[in-house]
Amino acid sequence: MITDKIKIDAFNPDQKIISRAADLIKDGELVAFPTETVYGLGADALNAEAVKKIFIAKGRPQDNPLILHVSDIEQVNDLVYTNDIARSLMLNFWPGALTLVMNAKKIIPLQTRGGLNTAAVRMPDNPIALALISRAGIPIAAPSANLSGRPSPTDAESVYNDMAGKINLILDGGSTNYGIESTVIDISDPENIFLLRAGSTGIEELEKFLNVKLKIPGANNLKRSPGTRYRHYAPNIPVYIFDNDSEKIERDYKNAGYLGLNEPDENFKEQIIFNDVQNYAHGLFSAFRKLESDGVKFISIELPPLSGIGLGLTDRIKRAANIS
Ligand code: AMP
Ligand code: MG
């Protein structure tokens, strides 16, 4: 299969390109597109055969459910059972990087929701994504457009590197805004709201809005958040946390890369210093991909502060380093 990568203006998406992409989605094919978080690999969320193609293209475990992307709050009622909290969160945070897990209606194939009786829904804040979903007229299931386990793509070139030959079309809308995925919360029981994945929307903002503390699923509750069971976001070279692995790092820092907010004392082969946490999140995955292709032996990485997007960023870094 030949994979077309087409540039499209994020501020004024060309309707001809959008309708070509929407037709592919309606025909059960895959299209990669930008969102404000990372690039998504989209298929018709209500077509089990189309969704199966996502799992095959990514090599994604079948029990890791997908997020359904909508372009309109009204669409959500067809998909899941909403409640007052869901409605107020949607009105306040959408379009945006907040994914809501609610009880699924039967219309969503089990394939899309990884066999669960809940489903995850969000409205992305990107004009290309919104135009595509609205033109297709169906919810679009879209995980990140990388091979399973690899760093998520924050530009079209990274999508191409992982997906060339496997999908029909990549909409190239430039670099994404946030760089890490959405925050996922489970609101299926409004009395017990769980944080399933930290992400681009800070939990402080959510807790202030909801006036409750989000619960963290315990070990016996991990099936609530299937995606978090797998190693993720990892480049194909080792990732060591700067403060934890100083011995390994000191032995060979001259051949290693460094990522962080602060200049290290050692002189690494390559250093990428971000001037704030937003830029760090924005640049993390592309820095992973750059350092591995530049041939450094490992990546030494500094953890950011745990507030705002820093919580989600820390989660991604720890998973890439294979620690929790
Ligand atoms: P990705 O699309 O690769 O960014 O991953 C989607 C995330 O949403 C994964 O961590 C999933 O486990 C989570 N997710 C999707 N649907 C559900 C659901 N029904 N219940 C719990 N988590 C979900
Ligand atoms: Mg992913």
Coordinates of C-alpha atoms and ligand atoms in Angstrom, one line a residue:
M1 CA 0.0 0.0 0.0
I2 CA 1.3 3.5 -0.8
T3 CA 1.0 6.0 2.0
D4 CA 0.2 9.5 0.9
K5 CA 1.3 12.3 3.2
I6 CA -0.5 15.6 2.4
K7 CA 0.1 19.0 3.9
I8 CA -3.0 20.7 5.1
D9 CA -3.4 24.1 6.7
A10 CA -4.5 23.7 10.3
F11 CA -6.2 27.1 10.4
N12 CA -8.1 26.7 7.2
P13 CA -8.3 23.0 6.3
D14 CA -8.8 22.4 2.5
Q15 CA -12.3 20.9 2.2
K16 CA -11.2 18.7 -0.8
I17 CA -8.5 17.0 1.3
I18 CA -10.9 16.7 4.2
S19 CA -13.5 15.0 2.1
R20 CA -11.0 12.6 0.6
A21 CA -9.9 11.6 4.1
A22 CA -13.5 11.4 5.3
D23 CA -14.4 9.1 2.4
L24 CA -11.5 6.8 3.3
I25 CA -12.8 6.6 6.9
K26 CA -16.3 5.9 5.7
D27 CA -15.0 3.1 3.5
G28 CA -13.4 1.4 6.5
E29 CA -9.8 2.6 5.8
L30 CA -7.3 4.2 8.1
V31 CA -6.2 7.9 8.1
A32 CA -3.7 9.5 10.4
F33 CA -4.5 13.1 11.5
P34 CA -3.2 15.7 13.9
T35 CA -4.9 16.5 17.2
E36 CA -3.8 19.1 19.8
T37 CA -2.1 16.3 21.8
V38 CA -0.4 13.8 19.4
Y39 CA -1.2 12.4 15.9
G40 CA -4.1 9.9 15.9
L41 CA -4.6 6.8 13.7
G42 CA -8.3 7.0 12.8
A43 CA -10.9 4.6 11.7
D44 CA -14.7 4.4 11.8
A45 CA -15.3 3.7 15.5
L46 CA -18.6 1.9 14.8
N47 CA -17.1 -0.5 12.2
A48 CA -15.4 -3.5 13.9
E49 CA -13.6 -4.5 10.8
A50 CA -12.1 -1.0 10.3
V51 CA -11.1 -0.8 14.0
K52 CA -9.4 -4.2 13.7
K53 CA -7.1 -2.6 11.1
I54 CA -5.9 -0.1 13.7
F55 CA -4.8 -2.9 16.0
I56 CA -3.0 -4.7 13.2
A57 CA -1.2 -1.5 11.9
K58 CA 0.0 -0.6 15.4
G59 CA 0.6 -4.1 16.7
R60 CA -1.6 -3.0 19.6
P61 CA -2.9 -5.6 22.2
Q62 CA -6.6 -6.3 21.5
D63 CA -7.6 -5.6 25.1
N64 CA -6.3 -2.0 25.0
P65 CA -9.4 0.1 24.2
L66 CA -9.5 3.1 21.8
I67 CA -10.7 6.6 22.4
L68 CA -13.7 7.7 20.3
H69 CA -13.3 11.2 18.9
V70 CA -16.4 13.3 18.3
S71 CA -16.9 16.7 16.8
D72 CA -20.1 17.6 18.6
I73 CA -21.3 17.1 22.2
E74 CA -24.7 15.8 20.9
Q75 CA -22.9 12.9 19.3
V76 CA -21.9 11.5 22.7
N77 CA -25.5 10.6 23.7
D78 CA -25.6 8.0 20.9
L79 CA -22.5 6.3 22.2
V80 CA -22.5 6.3 26.0
Y81 CA -24.8 6.9 29.0
T82 CA -24.0 10.4 30.2
N83 CA -24.7 12.1 33.5
D84 CA -24.7 15.6 34.9
I85 CA -20.9 15.5 35.6
A86 CA -20.2 14.3 32.1
R87 CA -22.2 17.2 30.6
S88 CA -20.6 19.9 32.7
L89 CA -17.1 18.5 32.0
M90 CA -17.8 18.4 28.3
L91 CA -19.1 22.0 28.3
N92 CA -16.1 23.3 30.2
F93 CA -13.2 21.3 28.9
W94 CA -14.2 20.4 25.3
P95 CA -12.9 20.7 22.7
G96 CA -9.8 19.7 24.7
A97 CA -7.4 17.2 26.0
L98 CA -9.7 15.5 28.4
T99 CA -11.0 12.0 27.7
L100 CA -14.1 10.8 29.6
V101 CA -14.8 7.1 30.3
M102 CA -18.5 6.3 30.6
N103 CA -20.8 3.3 30.3
A104 CA -21.0 2.3 26.7
K105 CA -24.1 1.8 24.6
K106 CA -24.3 -1.4 22.4
I107 CA -23.7 0.6 19.2
I108 CA -19.9 0.7 20.0
P109 CA -18.4 -2.6 18.9
L110 CA -16.5 -4.6 21.6
Q111 CA -13.4 -4.4 19.3
T112 CA -13.3 -0.6 19.8
R113 CA -13.7 -0.7 23.6
G114 CA -11.3 -3.6 24.2
G115 CA -14.1 -5.9 25.4
L116 CA -15.1 -3.5 28.3
N117 CA -18.6 -2.3 29.1
T118 CA -17.3 1.3 29.2
A119 CA -16.0 3.5 26.4
A120 CA -13.7 6.6 26.3
V121 CA -14.8 9.7 24.4
R122 CA -13.2 13.1 23.7
M123 CA -13.6 16.1 21.4
P124 CA -10.1 17.1 20.1
D125 CA -9.2 20.8 19.9
N126 CA -7.8 20.8 16.3
P127 CA -9.6 22.2 13.3
I128 CA -8.3 19.4 11.0
A129 CA -9.5 16.7 13.4
L130 CA -12.9 18.4 13.9
A131 CA -13.4 18.9 10.2
L132 CA -12.6 15.3 9.5
I133 CA -14.9 13.9 12.1
S134 CA -17.7 16.1 11.2
R135 CA -17.4 15.4 7.4
A136 CA -17.2 11.7 8.1
G137 CA -20.3 12.0 10.2
I138 CA -19.2 9.2 12.5
P139 CA -17.1 9.0 15.6
I140 CA -13.5 8.2 14.8
A141 CA -11.6 5.8 17.0
A142 CA -8.0 7.0 17.1
P143 CA -5.1 5.9 19.3
S144 CA -1.7 7.5 18.8
A145 CA -0.4 6.9 15.3
N146 CA 2.8 5.1 16.3
L147 CA 3.7 1.4 16.4
S148 CA 2.6 0.0 19.8
G149 CA 5.2 0.8 22.5
R150 CA 7.0 3.4 20.5
P151 CA 7.0 7.2 21.3
S152 CA 3.8 8.9 20.2
P153 CA 4.2 10.9 17.0
T154 CA 4.0 14.7 17.4
D155 CA 4.6 15.4 13.7
A156 CA 3.6 13.8 10.3
E157 CA 7.2 12.6 9.6
S158 CA 7.2 10.5 12.8
V159 CA 3.8 9.0 11.7
Y160 CA 5.3 8.2 8.3
N161 CA 8.3 6.5 9.9
D162 CA 6.1 4.1 11.8
M163 CA 3.1 3.7 9.4
A164 CA 4.4 3.9 5.8
G165 CA 3.0 1.1 3.7
K166 CA 0.4 0.3 6.4
I167 CA -2.2 3.1 6.0
N168 CA -3.6 5.1 3.1
L169 CA -3.2 8.7 4.1
I170 CA -1.5 11.0 6.6
L171 CA -2.8 14.5 7.0
D172 CA 0.2 16.7 7.8
G173 CA -1.0 19.6 9.9
G174 CA 2.4 20.4 11.4
S175 CA 3.6 19.8 14.9
T176 CA 1.0 19.2 17.6
N177 CA 0.4 21.7 20.4
Y178 CA 0.9 19.7 23.7
G179 CA 3.0 16.7 22.7
I180 CA 1.6 14.2 25.2
E181 CA -1.7 12.5 25.2
S182 CA -5.0 13.5 26.8
T183 CA -5.8 13.1 30.5
V184 CA -8.2 10.1 30.9
I185 CA -10.8 10.0 33.8
D186 CA -13.5 7.5 34.5
I187 CA -16.8 9.1 35.4
S188 CA -19.0 6.1 34.9
D189 CA -19.7 6.2 38.7
P190 CA -20.0 10.0 39.5
E191 CA -19.4 9.2 43.2
N192 CA -16.0 7.7 42.5
I193 CA -14.1 9.5 39.8
F194 CA -10.8 7.9 38.8
L195 CA -7.8 9.3 37.1
L196 CA -6.8 6.6 34.6
R197 CA -4.0 8.5 32.8
A198 CA -2.4 11.8 33.6
G199 CA -2.0 13.9 30.5
S200 CA -2.2 17.3 28.9
T201 CA -5.0 18.6 31.1
G202 CA -3.7 19.3 34.6
I203 CA -5.5 17.4 37.4
E204 CA -5.4 20.5 39.6
E205 CA -7.7 22.2 37.1
L206 CA -10.1 19.1 37.1
E207 CA -10.1 18.7 40.8
K208 CA -10.9 22.4 41.2
F209 CA -13.7 22.2 38.7
L210 CA -15.2 19.0 40.2
N211 CA -14.4 20.0 43.8
V212 CA -13.3 16.4 44.5
K213 CA -10.0 14.6 44.7
L214 CA -9.5 12.2 41.8
K215 CA -9.0 8.6 42.9
I216 CA -6.1 6.5 41.6
P217 CA -7.0 2.9 40.7
G218 CA -5.3 0.5 43.0
A219 CA -3.5 -2.7 41.9
N220 CA -6.7 -4.7 42.1
N221 CA -8.4 -2.1 39.9
L222 CA -5.9 -2.0 37.0
K223 CA -8.3 -3.5 34.5
R224 CA -10.0 -0.1 34.7
S225 CA -7.1 1.3 32.7
P226 CA -5.9 -1.4 30.4
G227 CA -3.4 0.8 28.5
T228 CA -1.4 1.4 31.6
R229 CA -0.4 -2.2 31.9
Y230 CA 2.0 -2.1 28.9
R231 CA 5.4 -0.6 28.4
H232 CA 5.0 2.5 26.3
Y233 CA 6.4 5.6 24.7
A234 CA 9.9 4.0 24.5
P235 CA 12.7 4.7 22.1
N236 CA 14.8 1.7 21.0
I237 CA 17.7 2.7 23.3
P238 CA 17.7 2.5 27.1
V239 CA 16.3 5.5 29.1
Y240 CA 17.8 6.2 32.5
I241 CA 16.4 8.6 35.0
F242 CA 19.1 11.1 35.8
D243 CA 19.0 11.0 39.6
N244 CA 18.3 7.2 39.9
D245 CA 20.8 5.7 37.6
S246 CA 23.9 7.9 38.2
E247 CA 26.3 5.0 38.1
K248 CA 25.3 3.8 34.7
I249 CA 25.1 7.3 33.4
E250 CA 28.6 8.3 34.7
R251 CA 30.2 5.3 33.1
D252 CA 29.3 6.4 29.6
Y253 CA 27.8 9.9 29.5
K254 CA 30.1 10.9 26.6
N255 CA 28.2 8.6 24.3
A256 CA 24.8 9.4 25.7
G257 CA 22.1 11.9 25.2
Y258 CA 20.5 14.1 27.9
L259 CA 17.0 15.6 28.2
G260 CA 15.9 17.9 30.9
L261 CA 15.0 21.4 32.2
N262 CA 18.5 22.0 33.8
E263 CA 22.0 21.9 32.3
P264 CA 23.8 18.8 33.6
D265 CA 27.4 19.1 35.0
E266 CA 28.6 16.3 32.7
N267 CA 29.2 17.0 29.0
F268 CA 26.9 14.5 27.2
K269 CA 27.3 13.7 23.6
E270 CA 24.0 15.5 22.9
Q271 CA 22.0 17.6 25.2
I272 CA 18.5 19.0 24.7
I273 CA 17.5 21.5 27.3
F274 CA 13.8 22.7 27.4
N275 CA 13.1 26.1 28.8
D276 CA 9.9 25.2 30.6
V277 CA 7.6 22.2 31.3
Q278 CA 5.2 22.9 28.4
N279 CA 8.1 22.9 25.9
Y280 CA 9.5 19.7 27.6
A281 CA 6.2 17.9 27.0
H282 CA 5.9 19.3 23.5
G283 CA 9.4 18.1 22.6
L284 CA 9.8 14.8 24.6
F285 CA 8.7 12.3 22.0
S286 CA 10.5 14.0 19.0
A287 CA 13.6 14.2 21.2
F288 CA 13.4 10.5 21.8
R289 CA 13.1 9.8 18.1
K290 CA 16.0 12.3 17.3
L291 CA 18.4 10.8 19.9
E292 CA 17.8 7.2 18.8
S293 CA 18.4 8.1 15.1
D294 CA 21.5 10.1 16.0
G295 CA 23.0 6.9 17.5
V296 CA 23.5 7.8 21.2
K297 CA 23.9 4.7 23.4
F298 CA 21.3 5.7 25.9
I299 CA 19.2 8.6 27.1
S300 CA 19.6 10.2 30.5
I301 CA 16.6 12.1 31.5
E302 CA 15.6 14.6 34.2
L303 CA 12.1 14.3 35.8
P304 CA 10.0 17.5 35.7
P305 CA 8.0 18.9 38.6
L306 CA 4.8 17.0 39.3
S307 CA 2.3 19.8 38.7
G308 CA 0.1 20.6 35.7
I309 CA 1.3 18.8 32.5
G310 CA 4.4 17.8 34.5
L311 CA 2.4 14.9 36.1
G312 CA 1.6 13.4 32.7
L313 CA 5.1 14.1 31.4
T314 CA 6.6 12.2 34.4
D315 CA 4.3 9.3 33.7
R316 CA 5.5 9.1 30.0
I317 CA 9.2 9.4 31.0
K318 CA 8.9 6.6 33.7
R319 CA 7.1 4.3 31.3
A320 CA 9.8 4.9 28.7
A321 CA 12.4 4.1 31.4
N322 CA 10.2 1.0 32.3
I323 CA 9.7 2.0 35.9
S324 CA 6.4 2.9 37.6
Ligands
AMP1 P1 -4.1 5.9 23.3 O1 -5.2 6.0 22.4 O2 -3.0 4.9 22.8 O3 -3.5 7.2 23.7 O4 -4.6 5.1 24.6 C1 -6.0 5.3 25.0 C2 -6.0 5.3 26.5 O5 -7.4 5.3 26.9 C3 -5.4 3.9 27.0 O6 -4.7 4.2 28.2 C4 -6.7 3.2 27.4 O7 -6.5 2.2 28.4 C5 -7.7 4.3 27.8 N1 -9.0 3.8 27.6 C6 -9.7 3.8 26.5 N2 -11.0 3.3 26.6 C7 -11.1 3.0 27.9 C8 -12.1 2.4 28.8 N3 -13.2 2.1 28.3 N4 -11.8 2.2 30.0 C9 -10.6 2.6 30.5 N5 -9.6 3.1 29.8 C10 -9.8 3.4 28.6
MG2 MG -0.7 5.5 22.5

